Amino acid sequence: MHELAMVRGIYNVINEQIKEHDVKRVLQIRVVVGALTGVEDTTMKLCFEMYVQRTPLKGAELVIKRVPVKVRCRVCGNEYETGIPFSDCTVCGNKKMQILSGSELYIESLEVE
Ligand SMILES: [Zn+2]
């Protein structure tokens, strides 16, 4: 499952931080997830809860911050938010665009004790 791989990745990063900084407990994990990653919030949270069940991260809250897909039209420079599949430029109707955001996936911050 896609989300499980993501959770595993996040877990590995945090686990190293915990060891390095002698953290007792992780209270909250804030992650930034772009719409292009295909990650679903509820699935991700479920995976996370299951995955950390027997780890020091048990009980930590996973907060997901969604980033919408934003593109820039290569013809007129118009910047707009779009769903998937991408919609044509809202100004000139062109299909050639550059992706500005939406593929993010990283840990924004950790709240620890
Ligand atoms: Zn355009």
PDB file of C-alpha atoms and ligand atoms in Angstrom:
ATOM      1  CA  MET A   1       0.000   0.000   0.000  1.00  0.00           C
ATOM      2  CA  HIS A   2       1.192   3.459  -0.967  1.00  0.00           C
ATOM      3  CA  GLU A   3       0.429   5.098   2.368  1.00  0.00           C
ATOM      4  CA  LEU A   4       2.178   2.371   4.324  1.00  0.00           C
ATOM      5  CA  ALA A   5       5.422   3.021   2.470  1.00  0.00           C
ATOM      6  CA  MET A   6       5.066   6.723   3.247  1.00  0.00           C
ATOM      7  CA  VAL A   7       4.391   6.026   6.917  1.00  0.00           C
ATOM      8  CA  ARG A   8       7.421   3.761   7.070  1.00  0.00           C
ATOM      9  CA  GLY A   9       9.562   6.515   5.587  1.00  0.00           C
ATOM     10  CA  ILE A  10       8.280   9.080   8.051  1.00  0.00           C
ATOM     11  CA  TYR A  11       8.742   6.662  10.928  1.00  0.00           C
ATOM     12  CA  ASN A  12      12.354   5.949  10.017  1.00  0.00           C
ATOM     13  CA  VAL A  13      13.215   9.629   9.911  1.00  0.00           C
ATOM     14  CA  ILE A  14      11.560  10.358  13.250  1.00  0.00           C
ATOM     15  CA  ASN A  15      13.027   7.302  14.895  1.00  0.00           C
ATOM     16  CA  GLU A  16      16.535   8.534  14.130  1.00  0.00           C
ATOM     17  CA  GLN A  17      15.696  11.957  15.529  1.00  0.00           C
ATOM     18  CA  ILE A  18      14.380  10.373  18.707  1.00  0.00           C
ATOM     19  CA  LYS A  19      17.565   8.378  19.264  1.00  0.00           C
ATOM     20  CA  GLU A  20      19.758  11.337  18.496  1.00  0.00           C
ATOM     21  CA  HIS A  21      18.036  13.800  20.813  1.00  0.00           C
ATOM     22  CA  ASP A  22      17.036  11.467  23.649  1.00  0.00           C
ATOM     23  CA  VAL A  23      13.317  12.128  23.260  1.00  0.00           C
ATOM     24  CA  LYS A  24      10.934  10.561  25.779  1.00  0.00           C
ATOM     25  CA  ARG A  25       7.707  10.936  23.903  1.00  0.00           C
ATOM     26  CA  VAL A  26       6.487  12.286  20.576  1.00  0.00           C
ATOM     27  CA  LEU A  27       3.251  14.230  20.995  1.00  0.00           C
ATOM     28  CA  GLN A  28       2.547  15.465  17.517  1.00  0.00           C
ATOM     29  CA  ILE A  29       3.924  15.000  14.028  1.00  0.00           C
ATOM     30  CA  ARG A  30       3.024  17.519  11.346  1.00  0.00           C
ATOM     31  CA  VAL A  31       3.495  16.391   7.798  1.00  0.00           C
ATOM     32  CA  VAL A  32       2.999  18.278   4.563  1.00  0.00           C
ATOM     33  CA  VAL A  33       1.394  16.213   1.821  1.00  0.00           C
ATOM     34  CA  GLY A  34       0.876  17.424  -1.727  1.00  0.00           C
ATOM     35  CA  ALA A  35      -2.214  16.355  -3.645  1.00  0.00           C
ATOM     36  CA  LEU A  36      -0.052  14.752  -6.354  1.00  0.00           C
ATOM     37  CA  THR A  37       1.305  12.149  -3.927  1.00  0.00           C
ATOM     38  CA  GLY A  38      -2.050  10.373  -4.068  1.00  0.00           C
ATOM     39  CA  VAL A  39      -1.984   9.984  -0.299  1.00  0.00           C
ATOM     40  CA  GLU A  40      -5.357   9.908   1.400  1.00  0.00           C
ATOM     41  CA  ASP A  41      -5.568  11.481   4.847  1.00  0.00           C
ATOM     42  CA  THR A  42      -7.716   8.826   6.484  1.00  0.00           C
ATOM     43  CA  THR A  43      -5.733   5.920   5.022  1.00  0.00           C
ATOM     44  CA  MET A  44      -2.485   7.546   6.043  1.00  0.00           C
ATOM     45  CA  LYS A  45      -3.685   8.114   9.608  1.00  0.00           C
ATOM     46  CA  LEU A  46      -4.920   4.532   9.883  1.00  0.00           C
ATOM     47  CA  CYS A  47      -1.627   3.172   8.574  1.00  0.00           C
ATOM     48  CA  PHE A  48       0.255   5.382  10.962  1.00  0.00           C
ATOM     49  CA  GLU A  49      -1.734   4.252  13.987  1.00  0.00           C
ATOM     50  CA  MET A  50      -1.254   0.609  13.105  1.00  0.00           C
ATOM     51  CA  TYR A  51       2.402   0.994  12.277  1.00  0.00           C
ATOM     52  CA  VAL A  52       3.421   2.807  15.473  1.00  0.00           C
ATOM     53  CA  GLN A  53       1.391   0.546  17.790  1.00  0.00           C
ATOM     54  CA  ARG A  54       4.480  -1.117  19.294  1.00  0.00           C
ATOM     55  CA  THR A  55       6.933   1.705  18.854  1.00  0.00           C
ATOM     56  CA  PRO A  56       7.914   4.804  20.861  1.00  0.00           C
ATOM     57  CA  LEU A  57       5.666   6.819  18.542  1.00  0.00           C
ATOM     58  CA  LYS A  58       2.515   5.188  19.890  1.00  0.00           C
ATOM     59  CA  GLY A  59      -0.028   7.819  20.876  1.00  0.00           C
ATOM     60  CA  ALA A  60       1.511  10.561  18.784  1.00  0.00           C
ATOM     61  CA  GLU A  61      -0.942  12.613  16.784  1.00  0.00           C
ATOM     62  CA  LEU A  62      -0.403  12.770  13.047  1.00  0.00           C
ATOM     63  CA  VAL A  63      -1.461  16.098  11.584  1.00  0.00           C
ATOM     64  CA  ILE A  64      -1.633  16.239   7.823  1.00  0.00           C
ATOM     65  CA  LYS A  65      -1.370  19.546   6.032  1.00  0.00           C
ATOM     66  CA  ARG A  66      -2.596  19.267   2.454  1.00  0.00           C
ATOM     67  CA  VAL A  67      -1.001  21.208  -0.347  1.00  0.00           C
ATOM     68  CA  PRO A  68      -3.168  21.651  -3.446  1.00  0.00           C
ATOM     69  CA  VAL A  69      -1.808  21.252  -6.952  1.00  0.00           C
ATOM     70  CA  LYS A  70      -0.777  24.604  -8.347  1.00  0.00           C
ATOM     71  CA  VAL A  71       0.399  25.065 -11.913  1.00  0.00           C
ATOM     72  CA  ARG A  72       1.629  27.873 -14.133  1.00  0.00           C
ATOM     73  CA  CYS A  73       0.526  28.134 -17.738  1.00  0.00           C
ATOM     74  CA  ARG A  74       3.559  28.060 -20.048  1.00  0.00           C
ATOM     75  CA  VAL A  75       1.831  30.294 -22.547  1.00  0.00           C
ATOM     76  CA  CYS A  76       0.270  33.169 -20.586  1.00  0.00           C
ATOM     77  CA  GLY A  77       1.889  32.694 -17.160  1.00  0.00           C
ATOM     78  CA  ASN A  78      -1.416  32.329 -15.347  1.00  0.00           C
ATOM     79  CA  GLU A  79      -1.048  30.505 -12.016  1.00  0.00           C
ATOM     80  CA  TYR A  80      -3.986  28.497 -10.762  1.00  0.00           C
ATOM     81  CA  GLU A  81      -5.009  25.570  -8.576  1.00  0.00           C
ATOM     82  CA  THR A  82      -6.182  22.455 -10.306  1.00  0.00           C
ATOM     83  CA  GLY A  83      -7.451  18.999  -9.542  1.00  0.00           C
ATOM     84  CA  ILE A  84      -6.249  15.753 -11.086  1.00  0.00           C
ATOM     85  CA  PRO A  85      -6.287  15.384 -14.039  1.00  0.00           C
ATOM     86  CA  PHE A  86      -5.076  18.924 -14.621  1.00  0.00           C
ATOM     87  CA  SER A  87      -7.537  21.344 -16.057  1.00  0.00           C
ATOM     88  CA  ASP A  88      -6.578  23.558 -18.980  1.00  0.00           C
ATOM     89  CA  CYS A  89      -5.437  27.111 -18.309  1.00  0.00           C
ATOM     90  CA  THR A  90      -8.310  29.067 -16.827  1.00  0.00           C
ATOM     91  CA  VAL A  91      -7.315  32.122 -18.855  1.00  0.00           C
ATOM     92  CA  CYS A  92      -6.140  30.974 -22.301  1.00  0.00           C
ATOM     93  CA  GLY A  93      -7.182  27.322 -22.346  1.00  0.00           C
ATOM     94  CA  ASN A  94      -3.685  25.996 -23.039  1.00  0.00           C
ATOM     95  CA  LYS A  95      -2.646  22.527 -21.850  1.00  0.00           C
ATOM     96  CA  LYS A  96       1.063  23.210 -21.404  1.00  0.00           C
ATOM     97  CA  MET A  97       1.830  23.884 -17.786  1.00  0.00           C
ATOM     98  CA  GLN A  98       4.532  23.761 -15.207  1.00  0.00           C
ATOM     99  CA  ILE A  99       3.857  22.235 -11.784  1.00  0.00           C
ATOM    100  CA  LEU A 100       4.509  24.676  -8.950  1.00  0.00           C
ATOM    101  CA  SER A 101       3.316  22.657  -5.982  1.00  0.00           C
ATOM    102  CA  GLY A 102       1.496  19.473  -5.070  1.00  0.00           C
ATOM    103  CA  SER A 103       4.278  16.866  -4.954  1.00  0.00           C
ATOM    104  CA  GLU A 104       5.421  17.715  -1.424  1.00  0.00           C
ATOM    105  CA  LEU A 105       5.874  15.034   1.188  1.00  0.00           C
ATOM    106  CA  TYR A 106       7.908  15.939   4.224  1.00  0.00           C
ATOM    107  CA  ILE A 107       7.841  16.303   7.986  1.00  0.00           C
ATOM    108  CA  GLU A 108       7.169  19.919   8.856  1.00  0.00           C
ATOM    109  CA  SER A 109       7.641  19.746  12.611  1.00  0.00           C
ATOM    110  CA  LEU A 110       7.714  17.475  15.627  1.00  0.00           C
ATOM    111  CA  GLU A 111       6.392  18.168  19.078  1.00  0.00           C
ATOM    112  CA  VAL A 112       8.237  16.139  21.674  1.00  0.00           C
ATOM    113  CA  GLU A 113       8.799  15.709  25.370  1.00  0.00           C
TER     114      GLU A 113
HETATM  115 ZN    ZN B   1      -2.738  30.356 -20.112  1.00  0.00          ZN
END
